[in-house]
CSV table of C-alpha atoms in Angstrom, one decimal:
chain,number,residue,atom,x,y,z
A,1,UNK,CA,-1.2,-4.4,13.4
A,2,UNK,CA,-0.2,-7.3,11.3
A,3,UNK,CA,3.6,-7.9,11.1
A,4,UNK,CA,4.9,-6.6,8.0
A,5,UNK,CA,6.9,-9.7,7.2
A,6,UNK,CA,4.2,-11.8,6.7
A,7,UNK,CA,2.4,-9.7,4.1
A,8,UNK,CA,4.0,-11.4,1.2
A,9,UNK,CA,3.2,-15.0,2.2
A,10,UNK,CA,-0.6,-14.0,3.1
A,11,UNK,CA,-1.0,-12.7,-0.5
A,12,UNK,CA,0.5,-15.1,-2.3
A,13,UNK,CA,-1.4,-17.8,-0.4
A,14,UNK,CA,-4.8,-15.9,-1.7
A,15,UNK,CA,-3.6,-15.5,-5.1
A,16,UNK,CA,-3.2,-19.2,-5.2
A,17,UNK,CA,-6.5,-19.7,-3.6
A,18,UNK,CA,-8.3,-17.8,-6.2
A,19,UNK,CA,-6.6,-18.6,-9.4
A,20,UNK,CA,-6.0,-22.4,-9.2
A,21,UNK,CA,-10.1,-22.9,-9.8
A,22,UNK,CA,-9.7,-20.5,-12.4
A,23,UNK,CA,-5.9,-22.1,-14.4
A,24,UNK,CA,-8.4,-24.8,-14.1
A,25,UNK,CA,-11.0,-24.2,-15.8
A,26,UNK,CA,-9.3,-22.2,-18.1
A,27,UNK,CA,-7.2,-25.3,-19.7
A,28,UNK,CA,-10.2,-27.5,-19.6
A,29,UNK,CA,-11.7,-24.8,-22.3
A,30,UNK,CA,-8.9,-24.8,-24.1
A,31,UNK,CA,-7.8,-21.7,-23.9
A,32,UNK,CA,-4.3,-22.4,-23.1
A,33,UNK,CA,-0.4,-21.4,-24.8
A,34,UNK,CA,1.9,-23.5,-22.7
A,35,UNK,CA,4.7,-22.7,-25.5
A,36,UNK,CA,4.3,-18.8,-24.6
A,37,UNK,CA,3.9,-19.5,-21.4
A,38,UNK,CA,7.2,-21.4,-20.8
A,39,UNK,CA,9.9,-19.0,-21.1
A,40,UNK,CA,8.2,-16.7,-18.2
A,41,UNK,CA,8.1,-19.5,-16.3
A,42,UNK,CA,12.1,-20.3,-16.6
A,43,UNK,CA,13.0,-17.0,-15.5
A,44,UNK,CA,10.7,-16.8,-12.7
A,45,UNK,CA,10.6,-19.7,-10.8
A,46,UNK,CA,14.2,-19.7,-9.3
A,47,UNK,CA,13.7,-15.7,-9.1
A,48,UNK,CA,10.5,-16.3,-7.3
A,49,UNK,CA,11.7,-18.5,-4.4
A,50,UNK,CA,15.3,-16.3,-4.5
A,51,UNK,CA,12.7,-13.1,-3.7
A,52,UNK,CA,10.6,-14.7,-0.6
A,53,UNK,CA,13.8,-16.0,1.1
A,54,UNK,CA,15.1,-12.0,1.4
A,55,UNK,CA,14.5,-10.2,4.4
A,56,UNK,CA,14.1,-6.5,3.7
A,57,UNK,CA,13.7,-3.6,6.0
A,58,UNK,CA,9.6,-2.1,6.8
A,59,UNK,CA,10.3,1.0,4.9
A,60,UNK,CA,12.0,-0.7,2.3
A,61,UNK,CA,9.1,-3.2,1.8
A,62,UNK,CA,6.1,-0.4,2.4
A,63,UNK,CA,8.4,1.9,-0.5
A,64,UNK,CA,8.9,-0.8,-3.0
A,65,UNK,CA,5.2,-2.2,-2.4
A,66,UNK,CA,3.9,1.2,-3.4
A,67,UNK,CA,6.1,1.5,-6.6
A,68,UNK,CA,5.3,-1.9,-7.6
A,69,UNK,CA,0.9,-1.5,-7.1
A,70,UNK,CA,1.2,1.8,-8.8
A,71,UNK,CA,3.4,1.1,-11.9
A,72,UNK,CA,1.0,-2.3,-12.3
A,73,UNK,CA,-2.2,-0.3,-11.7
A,74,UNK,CA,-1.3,2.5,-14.4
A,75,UNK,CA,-0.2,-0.1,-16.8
A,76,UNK,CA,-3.4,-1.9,-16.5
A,77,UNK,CA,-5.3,0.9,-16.4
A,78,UNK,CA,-4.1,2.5,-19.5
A,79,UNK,CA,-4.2,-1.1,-21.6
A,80,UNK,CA,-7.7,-2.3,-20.4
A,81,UNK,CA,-9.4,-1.7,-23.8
A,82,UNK,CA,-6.8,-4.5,-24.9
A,83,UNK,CA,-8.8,-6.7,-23.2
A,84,UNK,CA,-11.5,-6.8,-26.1
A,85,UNK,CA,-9.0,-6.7,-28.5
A,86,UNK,CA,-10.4,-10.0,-30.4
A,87,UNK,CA,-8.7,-9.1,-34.2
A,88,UNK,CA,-5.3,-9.2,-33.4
A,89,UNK,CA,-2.4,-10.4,-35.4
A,90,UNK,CA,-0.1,-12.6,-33.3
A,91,UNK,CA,3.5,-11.4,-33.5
A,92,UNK,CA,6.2,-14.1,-31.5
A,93,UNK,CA,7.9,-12.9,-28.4
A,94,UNK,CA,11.6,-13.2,-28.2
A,95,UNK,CA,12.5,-16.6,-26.2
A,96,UNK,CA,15.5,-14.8,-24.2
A,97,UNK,CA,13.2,-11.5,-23.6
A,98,UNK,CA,10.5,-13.6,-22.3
A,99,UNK,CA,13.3,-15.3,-19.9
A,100,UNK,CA,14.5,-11.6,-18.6
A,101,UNK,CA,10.8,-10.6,-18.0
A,102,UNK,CA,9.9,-13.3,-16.3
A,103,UNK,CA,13.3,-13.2,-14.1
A,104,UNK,CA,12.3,-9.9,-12.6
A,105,UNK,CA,8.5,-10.9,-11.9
A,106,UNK,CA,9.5,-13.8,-10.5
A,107,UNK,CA,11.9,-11.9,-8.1
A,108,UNK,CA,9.0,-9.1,-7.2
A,109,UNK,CA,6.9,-11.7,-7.3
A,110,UNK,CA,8.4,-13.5,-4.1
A,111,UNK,CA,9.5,-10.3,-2.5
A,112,UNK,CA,6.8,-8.1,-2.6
A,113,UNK,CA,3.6,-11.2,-2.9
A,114,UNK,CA,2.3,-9.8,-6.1
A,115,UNK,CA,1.7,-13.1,-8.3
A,116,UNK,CA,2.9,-11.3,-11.1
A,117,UNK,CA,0.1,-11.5,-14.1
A,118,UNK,CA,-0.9,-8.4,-13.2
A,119,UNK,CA,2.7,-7.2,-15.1
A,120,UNK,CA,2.1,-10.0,-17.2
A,121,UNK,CA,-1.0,-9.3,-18.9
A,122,UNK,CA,-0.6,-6.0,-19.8
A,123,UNK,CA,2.9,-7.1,-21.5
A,124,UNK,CA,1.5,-9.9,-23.2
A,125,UNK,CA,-1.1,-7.8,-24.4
A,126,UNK,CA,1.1,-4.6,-25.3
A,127,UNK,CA,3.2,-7.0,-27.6
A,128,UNK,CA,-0.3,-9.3,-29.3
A,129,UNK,CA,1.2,-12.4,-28.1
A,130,UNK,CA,-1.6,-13.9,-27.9
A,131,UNK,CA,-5.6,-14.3,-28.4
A,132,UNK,CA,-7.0,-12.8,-25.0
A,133,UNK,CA,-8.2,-16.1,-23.4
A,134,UNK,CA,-5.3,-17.5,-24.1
A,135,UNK,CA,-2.9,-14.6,-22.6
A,136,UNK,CA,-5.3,-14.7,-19.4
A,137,UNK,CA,-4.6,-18.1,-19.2
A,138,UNK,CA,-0.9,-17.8,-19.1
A,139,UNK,CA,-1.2,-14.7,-16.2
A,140,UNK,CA,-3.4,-17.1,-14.2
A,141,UNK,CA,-0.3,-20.0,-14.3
A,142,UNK,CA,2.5,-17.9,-13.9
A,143,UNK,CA,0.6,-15.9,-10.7
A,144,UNK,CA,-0.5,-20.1,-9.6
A,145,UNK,CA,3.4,-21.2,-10.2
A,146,UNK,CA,5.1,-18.2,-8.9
A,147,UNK,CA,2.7,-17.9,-5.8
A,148,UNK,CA,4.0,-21.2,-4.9
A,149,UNK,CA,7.6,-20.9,-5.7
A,150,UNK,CA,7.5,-17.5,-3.6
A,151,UNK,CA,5.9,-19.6,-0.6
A,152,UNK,CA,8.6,-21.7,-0.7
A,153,UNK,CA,11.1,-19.1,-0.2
A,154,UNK,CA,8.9,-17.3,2.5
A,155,UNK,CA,8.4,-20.4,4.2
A,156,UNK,CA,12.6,-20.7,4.9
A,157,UNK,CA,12.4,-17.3,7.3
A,158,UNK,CA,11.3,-18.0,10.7
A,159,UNK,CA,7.9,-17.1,12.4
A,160,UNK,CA,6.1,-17.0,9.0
A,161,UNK,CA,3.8,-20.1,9.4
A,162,UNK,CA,2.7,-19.7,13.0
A,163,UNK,CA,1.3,-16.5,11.8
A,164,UNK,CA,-0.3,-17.4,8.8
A,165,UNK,CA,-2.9,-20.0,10.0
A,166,UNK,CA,-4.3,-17.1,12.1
A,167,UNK,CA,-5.6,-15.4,9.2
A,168,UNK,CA,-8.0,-18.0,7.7
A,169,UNK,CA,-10.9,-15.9,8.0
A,170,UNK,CA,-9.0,-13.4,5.1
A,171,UNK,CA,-8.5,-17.2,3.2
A,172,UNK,CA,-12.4,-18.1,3.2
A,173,UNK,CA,-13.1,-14.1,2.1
A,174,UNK,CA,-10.7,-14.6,-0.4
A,175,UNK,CA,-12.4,-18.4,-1.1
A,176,UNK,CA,-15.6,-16.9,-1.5
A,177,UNK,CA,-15.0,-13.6,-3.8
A,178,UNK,CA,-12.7,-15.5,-6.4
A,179,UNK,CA,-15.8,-17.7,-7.1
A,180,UNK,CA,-18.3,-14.9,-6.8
A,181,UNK,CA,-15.7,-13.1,-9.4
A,182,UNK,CA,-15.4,-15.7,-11.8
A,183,UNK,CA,-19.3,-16.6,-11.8
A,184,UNK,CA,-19.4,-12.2,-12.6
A,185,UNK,CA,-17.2,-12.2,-15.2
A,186,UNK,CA,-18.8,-15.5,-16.8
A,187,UNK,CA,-22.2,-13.9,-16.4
A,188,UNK,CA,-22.2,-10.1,-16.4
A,189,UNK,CA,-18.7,-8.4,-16.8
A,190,UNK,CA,-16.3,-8.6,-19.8
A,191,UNK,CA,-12.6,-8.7,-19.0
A,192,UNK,CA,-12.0,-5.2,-20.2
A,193,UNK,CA,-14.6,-4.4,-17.3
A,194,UNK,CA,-12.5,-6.4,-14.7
A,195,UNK,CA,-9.3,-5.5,-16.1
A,196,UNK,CA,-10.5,-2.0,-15.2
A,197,UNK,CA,-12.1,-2.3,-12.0
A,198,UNK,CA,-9.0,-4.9,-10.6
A,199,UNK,CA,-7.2,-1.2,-11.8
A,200,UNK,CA,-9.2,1.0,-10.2
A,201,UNK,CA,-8.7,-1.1,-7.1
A,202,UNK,CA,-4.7,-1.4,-7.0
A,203,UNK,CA,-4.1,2.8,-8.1
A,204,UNK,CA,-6.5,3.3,-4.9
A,205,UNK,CA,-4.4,0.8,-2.8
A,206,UNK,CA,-1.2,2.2,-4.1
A,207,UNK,CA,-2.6,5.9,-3.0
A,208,UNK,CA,-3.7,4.5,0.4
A,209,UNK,CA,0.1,3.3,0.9
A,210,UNK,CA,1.3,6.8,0.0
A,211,UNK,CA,-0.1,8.7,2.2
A,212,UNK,CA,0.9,5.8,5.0
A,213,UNK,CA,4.5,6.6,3.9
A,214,UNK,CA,4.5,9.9,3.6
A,215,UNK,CA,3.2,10.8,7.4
């Protein structure tokens, strides 16, 4: 029963809840490419905030939704062994590519609520960009920047924020798994594991949606 509309800004409110600890720490270790980074980041910003200010019909959301977690769970899926990938040689992206690519995950980014790494990733790790920690690192900004930018567009339709401060049970959840994540995948899991299993999980969401759409 909760309003369609508000889907976007829920998510990208919990992506920003579990991956600013994370962009954190991440940069403190080092493991940071703010030069490969950048370019995304130009493209998607404006794209991101342009995305949450549309309004877009419930079948049009719920068909674009399903589209987007499945062609992001399959690419993930199929590229999680690149996840261990430590011998790589690193081959430079194109600057204006990296602007076009980020200008359309910026835009689903702020339409849909999907931060964005999740495309990100996989690309960056398709093309060697970078060394793993370092291309994890970028995701985790440009899902922490976009998720903000996209806010801000959601934030300019009407009834969104007296419906989100309802749901602060789902924030704490949200609170409470990202840290019990990280400490996992600090601990016990590698990211190829997690790259896997954060798979797993959208393909099944994707399939859930559907069915929803189909009946």
């Amino acid at each position: 029963d909760i309003p369609y509309y508000i889907f976007p800004i829920i998510a990208l409110f919990c992506n920003i809840i579990v991956v600013t600890g994370n962009s954190i720490n991440y940069i403190k270790a080092g493991n940071h490419n703010f030069k490969l980074l950048l370019p995304f980041l130009i493209g998607s910003i404006p794209l991101a905030f342009v995305g949450g200010t549309l309004i877009i019909e419930k079948e049009i959301f719920e068909i674009l939704l399903f589209l987007v977690l499945s062609f992001a769970g399959f690419l993930l899926f199929i590229n999680n062994k690149a996840y261990e990938n430590k011998e790589i040689v690193i081959k430079k992206l194109n600057y204006f590519i990296s602007i076009l690519i980020g200008s359309v995950l910026g835009l689903i980014s702020g339409l849909v609520g999907i931060g964005g790494g999740i495309f990100l990733s996989p690309i960056l790790f398709l093309q060697k960009a970078d060394k793993p920690k370092n291309i994890i690192t970028t995701a985790s900004l440009f899902i922490l920047i976009n998720s903000i930018f996209g806010i801000l567009g959601q934030l300019t339709k009407e009834k969104v924020i007296n419906n989100l401060l309802s749901y602060w049970p789902l924030f704490l959840a949200v609170l409470i798994g990202g840290l019990f994540g990280n400490y996992l995948n600090i601990k016990f899991f590698s990211n190829r594991i997690l790259a896997l299993i954060t798979s797993l999980l959208v393909i099944f969401v994707a399939i859930r949606m559907g069915f929803r759409i189909s009946m």
